[in-house]
Short mmCIF file of C-alpha atoms and ligand atoms in Angstrom, two decimals:
data_model
loop_
_atom_site.label_atom_id
_atom_site.label_comp_id
_atom_site.label_asym_id
_atom_site.label_seq_id
_atom_site.Cartn_x
_atom_site.Cartn_y
_atom_site.Cartn_z
CA UNK A 9 20.24 -5.01 -16.23
CA UNK A 10 16.54 -4.53 -15.64
CA UNK A 11 15.09 -5.60 -12.31
CA UNK A 12 12.33 -8.16 -12.04
CA UNK A 13 8.87 -6.67 -12.24
CA UNK A 14 6.81 -7.25 -9.09
CA UNK A 15 3.51 -5.91 -10.35
CA UNK A 16 2.38 -5.25 -13.87
CA UNK A 17 -0.71 -3.71 -15.49
CA UNK A 18 -1.44 -4.70 -19.07
CA UNK A 19 -4.00 -2.62 -20.94
CA UNK A 20 -6.04 -2.16 -17.78
CA UNK A 21 -9.36 -0.34 -18.10
CA UNK A 22 -12.06 0.12 -15.50
CA UNK A 23 -15.49 1.48 -16.09
CA UNK A 24 -18.45 1.70 -13.76
CA UNK A 25 -22.05 1.35 -14.83
CA UNK A 26 -24.30 4.00 -13.35
CA UNK A 27 -27.88 3.49 -14.48
CA UNK A 28 -27.74 3.37 -18.25
CA UNK A 29 -24.39 5.23 -18.42
CA UNK A 30 -20.81 4.01 -18.22
CA UNK A 31 -18.11 6.02 -16.44
CA UNK A 32 -14.69 5.28 -17.91
CA UNK A 33 -12.31 5.85 -14.96
CA UNK A 34 -9.17 4.07 -16.24
CA UNK A 35 -8.37 3.66 -19.90
CA UNK A 36 -5.84 1.09 -21.14
CA UNK A 37 -3.20 1.57 -18.49
CA UNK A 38 0.17 -0.13 -18.96
CA UNK A 39 2.83 0.05 -16.31
CA UNK A 40 5.00 -2.04 -14.08
CA UNK A 41 6.76 -1.76 -10.76
CA UNK A 42 10.14 -3.39 -10.25
CA UNK A 43 11.62 -4.95 -7.19
CA UNK A 44 12.66 -2.23 -4.73
CA UNK A 45 11.18 0.57 -6.85
CA UNK A 46 9.64 3.64 -5.17
CA UNK A 47 6.70 4.94 -7.15
CA UNK A 48 4.36 7.82 -6.44
CA UNK A 49 1.01 8.45 -8.10
CA UNK A 50 -0.59 11.88 -8.07
CA UNK A 51 -3.83 13.06 -9.61
CA UNK A 52 -6.74 15.31 -8.86
CA UNK A 53 -9.63 14.16 -6.72
CA UNK A 54 -11.77 11.68 -8.64
CA UNK A 55 -9.04 10.89 -11.20
CA UNK A 56 -9.11 7.20 -10.28
CA UNK A 57 -6.14 6.70 -7.94
CA UNK A 58 -8.00 4.56 -5.42
CA UNK A 59 -9.67 2.64 -8.25
CA UNK A 60 -6.20 1.84 -9.60
CA UNK A 61 -4.85 0.77 -6.17
CA UNK A 62 -7.87 -1.50 -5.67
CA UNK A 63 -7.06 -3.17 -9.01
CA UNK A 64 -3.36 -3.52 -8.15
CA UNK A 65 -4.34 -5.10 -4.84
CA UNK A 66 -6.77 -7.54 -6.47
CA UNK A 67 -9.65 -6.06 -4.43
CA UNK A 68 -11.41 -5.23 -7.69
CA UNK A 69 -11.18 -6.55 -11.25
CA UNK A 70 -10.42 -4.58 -14.41
CA UNK A 71 -13.22 -4.30 -17.00
CA UNK A 72 -10.50 -5.10 -19.56
CA UNK A 73 -6.85 -6.06 -19.29
CA UNK A 74 -4.94 -7.84 -16.54
CA UNK A 75 -2.91 -7.15 -13.44
CA UNK A 76 0.02 -9.50 -12.81
CA UNK A 77 1.69 -10.06 -9.49
CA UNK A 78 4.94 -12.02 -9.87
CA UNK A 79 3.80 -13.08 -13.38
CA UNK A 80 0.49 -14.35 -12.02
CA UNK A 81 -2.75 -12.81 -13.41
CA UNK A 82 -4.60 -11.76 -10.25
CA UNK A 83 -7.99 -11.70 -11.97
CA UNK A 84 -7.66 -15.38 -12.87
CA UNK A 85 -7.41 -16.33 -9.20
CA UNK A 86 -10.32 -17.23 -6.94
CA UNK A 87 -11.05 -15.40 -3.68
CA UNK A 88 -9.01 -17.73 -1.46
CA UNK A 89 -5.91 -17.63 -3.68
CA UNK A 90 -6.17 -13.84 -3.94
CA UNK A 91 -6.44 -13.44 -0.18
CA UNK A 92 -3.37 -15.65 0.20
CA UNK A 93 -1.43 -13.63 -2.38
CA UNK A 94 -2.38 -10.39 -0.65
CA UNK A 95 -1.44 -11.77 2.75
CA UNK A 96 1.95 -13.07 1.62
CA UNK A 97 3.16 -10.61 -1.01
CA UNK A 98 1.43 -7.31 -0.39
CA UNK A 99 1.17 -4.78 2.40
CA UNK A 100 -1.40 -1.99 2.61
CA UNK A 101 -1.58 1.35 4.35
CA UNK A 102 -4.65 3.53 3.99
CA UNK A 103 -5.35 7.10 5.01
CA UNK A 104 -7.25 5.78 7.99
CA UNK A 105 -5.15 3.18 9.67
CA UNK A 106 -7.83 0.47 10.23
CA UNK A 107 -6.20 -0.86 13.39
CA UNK A 108 -8.21 -3.17 15.65
CA UNK A 109 -9.12 -1.11 18.77
CA UNK A 110 -9.01 -3.99 21.25
CA UNK A 111 -5.50 -5.11 20.16
CA UNK A 112 -2.19 -3.64 21.36
CA UNK A 113 0.25 -2.08 18.84
CA UNK A 114 2.31 -5.28 18.65
CA UNK A 115 -0.79 -7.49 18.23
CA UNK A 116 -2.05 -5.20 15.48
CA UNK A 117 1.30 -5.55 13.68
CA UNK A 118 0.95 -9.33 14.00
CA UNK A 119 -2.52 -9.48 12.40
CA UNK A 120 -1.26 -10.75 8.99
CA UNK A 121 0.43 -13.64 10.86
CA UNK A 122 -2.67 -14.27 12.98
CA UNK A 123 -4.75 -14.61 9.79
CA UNK A 124 -2.44 -17.43 8.75
CA UNK A 125 -2.35 -18.83 12.27
CA UNK A 126 1.41 -18.39 12.37
CA UNK A 127 2.27 -16.13 15.27
CA UNK A 128 5.69 -17.66 15.85
CA UNK A 129 8.41 -16.41 18.19
CA UNK A 130 10.34 -15.18 15.12
CA UNK A 131 7.29 -13.28 13.84
CA UNK A 132 6.87 -11.58 17.21
CA UNK A 133 10.57 -10.63 17.31
CA UNK A 134 10.38 -9.19 13.79
CA UNK A 135 7.21 -7.24 14.72
CA UNK A 136 9.11 -5.81 17.70
CA UNK A 137 12.04 -4.90 15.47
CA UNK A 138 9.71 -3.11 13.02
CA UNK A 139 8.03 -1.18 15.83
CA UNK A 140 11.49 -0.19 16.99
CA UNK A 141 12.38 0.96 13.48
CA UNK A 142 9.31 3.17 13.35
CA UNK A 143 10.24 4.63 16.74
CA UNK A 144 7.54 2.91 18.81
CA UNK A 145 9.69 0.73 21.09
CA UNK A 146 8.00 2.33 24.11
CA UNK A 147 4.46 1.98 22.77
CA UNK A 148 4.24 -1.72 21.88
CA UNK A 149 1.58 -2.54 24.47
CA UNK A 150 -0.54 0.55 23.85
CA UNK A 151 -3.92 0.16 22.19
CA UNK A 152 -4.80 2.44 19.24
CA UNK A 153 -6.87 4.75 21.51
CA UNK A 154 -3.70 5.27 23.60
CA UNK A 155 -1.63 6.35 20.58
CA UNK A 156 -1.46 9.59 18.60
CA UNK A 157 -2.59 9.75 14.95
CA UNK A 158 0.98 9.61 13.65
CA UNK A 159 1.82 6.73 15.99
CA UNK A 160 -1.21 4.75 14.75
CA UNK A 161 -0.13 5.36 11.20
CA UNK A 162 3.37 4.08 12.04
CA UNK A 163 1.81 0.93 13.55
CA UNK A 164 -0.11 0.49 10.27
CA UNK A 165 3.18 0.81 8.34
CA UNK A 166 4.90 -1.77 10.56
CA UNK A 167 1.88 -4.08 10.04
CA UNK A 168 2.13 -3.63 6.27
CA UNK A 169 5.77 -4.80 6.40
CA UNK A 170 5.55 -7.68 8.88
CA UNK A 171 5.12 -10.38 6.24
CA UNK A 172 8.16 -9.07 4.33
CA UNK A 173 5.96 -8.33 1.30
CA UNK A 174 7.31 -7.70 -2.19
CA UNK A 175 5.26 -4.54 -2.43
CA UNK A 176 3.50 -2.10 -0.11
CA UNK A 177 0.65 0.03 -1.44
CA UNK A 178 -0.26 3.21 0.32
CA UNK A 179 -3.33 5.36 -0.25
CA UNK A 180 -2.67 8.82 1.21
CA UNK A 181 -0.69 7.49 4.18
CA UNK A 182 -0.03 10.97 5.54
CA UNK A 183 -3.30 12.57 4.41
CA UNK A 184 -4.62 13.34 7.87
CA UNK A 185 -1.34 14.13 9.63
CA UNK A 186 0.42 17.40 10.43
CA UNK A 187 3.42 18.51 8.39
CA UNK A 188 6.09 17.42 10.86
CA UNK A 189 4.61 13.95 11.41
CA UNK A 190 4.12 13.56 7.65
CA UNK A 191 7.78 14.34 7.08
CA UNK A 192 8.83 11.80 9.70
CA UNK A 193 6.70 9.14 8.04
CA UNK A 194 8.02 10.06 4.60
CA UNK A 195 11.65 9.62 5.61
CA UNK A 196 10.79 6.43 7.47
CA UNK A 197 9.25 4.95 4.31
CA UNK A 198 12.40 5.83 2.42
CA UNK A 199 14.70 4.14 4.93
CA UNK A 200 12.43 1.06 5.14
CA UNK A 201 12.66 0.77 1.37
CA UNK A 202 16.45 0.90 1.60
CA UNK A 203 16.63 -1.61 4.45
CA UNK A 204 14.06 -4.15 3.28
CA UNK A 205 14.20 -3.77 -0.54
CA UNK A 206 10.38 -3.69 -0.59
CA UNK A 207 8.76 -1.77 -3.47
CA UNK A 208 6.40 1.03 -2.49
CA UNK A 209 3.60 2.52 -4.54
CA UNK A 210 2.22 5.60 -2.86
CA UNK A 211 -0.83 7.62 -3.81
CA UNK A 212 -0.56 11.14 -2.50
CA UNK A 213 -1.95 14.64 -2.91
CA UNK A 214 1.33 15.99 -1.60
CA UNK A 215 3.17 17.18 -4.70
CA UNK A 216 6.35 18.05 -2.80
CA UNK A 217 6.61 14.52 -1.40
CA UNK A 218 5.70 12.99 -4.72
CA UNK A 219 8.60 14.89 -6.32
CA UNK A 220 11.00 13.05 -4.03
CA UNK A 221 10.18 9.64 -5.56
CA UNK A 222 12.57 8.29 -8.18
CA UNK A 223 9.54 7.27 -10.28
CA UNK A 224 6.49 9.48 -10.48
CA UNK A 225 3.20 9.05 -12.32
CA UNK A 226 0.25 11.34 -12.86
CA UNK A 227 -3.23 10.06 -13.44
CA UNK A 228 -5.35 12.27 -15.70
CA UNK A 229 -8.38 11.47 -17.80
CA UNK A 230 -8.01 7.74 -17.28
CA UNK A 231 -4.37 7.73 -18.44
CA UNK A 232 -1.27 7.19 -16.36
CA UNK A 233 1.65 9.32 -17.52
CA UNK A 234 5.17 8.88 -16.20
CA UNK A 235 6.40 12.25 -15.08
CA UNK A 236 9.88 10.83 -14.46
N1 LIG B 326 -18.06 1.65 -7.33
C1 LIG B 326 -18.17 2.75 -8.09
N2 LIG B 326 -19.27 2.98 -8.82
C2 LIG B 326 -19.39 4.06 -9.61
N3 LIG B 326 -18.44 5.02 -9.72
C3 LIG B 326 -17.33 4.86 -8.99
C4 LIG B 326 -17.12 3.73 -8.14
N4 LIG B 326 -15.90 3.85 -7.54
C5 LIG B 326 -15.36 5.01 -8.02
N5 LIG B 326 -16.22 5.61 -8.90
C6 LIG B 326 -15.97 6.88 -9.59
O1 LIG B 326 -14.69 6.76 -10.17
C7 LIG B 326 -13.98 8.02 -10.09
C8 LIG B 326 -12.62 7.81 -9.46
O2 LIG B 326 -12.76 7.49 -8.08
P1 LIG B 326 -11.48 7.24 -7.15
O3 LIG B 326 -11.99 7.01 -5.76
O4 LIG B 326 -10.65 6.18 -7.75
O5 LIG B 326 -10.73 8.65 -7.27
P2 LIG B 326 -9.44 9.21 -6.49
O6 LIG B 326 -8.51 9.71 -7.53
O7 LIG B 326 -8.94 8.17 -5.57
O8 LIG B 326 -10.07 10.41 -5.71
P3 LIG B 326 -9.68 11.10 -4.29
O9 LIG B 326 -8.34 11.76 -4.50
O10 LIG B 326 -10.78 12.13 -4.12
O11 LIG B 326 -9.70 10.02 -3.24
C9 LIG B 326 -14.88 8.95 -9.30
O12 LIG B 326 -15.51 9.83 -10.20
C10 LIG B 326 -15.90 8.05 -8.65
O13 LIG B 326 -17.16 8.67 -8.54
#
């Protein structure tokens, strides 16, 4: 039995116009991510990994082709509908955490709920539970400046999960962390996947980590090749 696809790219290309020239970054990419799937994407610098994540997230539109989230073509949606889709079905973690400095850890985790004006008691309890799961039960009231780099990244991961999204996209989530903290975050992502059934698509330069994913892709010359 094949699992339902959460996110799908159909013949996706992206080119950028620079003066009179076109740069073809992605060329007819087809792939899909199923419910609960763990996918890593590797590729050299400039190969188009961030460009691809931006398309998957609906932050940018393909020059050709379509990206589908739950069978819905993202590029057919207007800005408000896209923002809603992102807020309800997707979570994001970037290399730099983008936490709000004046908010505590728990309030940062609750931002997706705040955007929807739905900071309920249940939401707060779940945010506390997630912070516990990422080992930050004693840091809930700390502001980002009062947390270490790895702790901030763990807050960003808890925030990405608070809306129980179908998929979490991560762009180099451990890129600026030391080896030990990176390893902690890697195993945490794995157990969160097992506990929540959320799909993860992770862009990383870390080949060793990438090799641990059940599904691995490499982006080269605009093409996405499944390594396994
Ligand atoms: N808005 C843009 N306009 C023109 N060219 C762009 C634009 N965005 C990205 N590019 C080009 O597309 C290519 C891919 O960029 P992208 O950021 O996706 O690479 P990457 O694989 O994420 O790289 P890195 O690992 O260094 O972060 C680069 O050559 C970049 O210069």
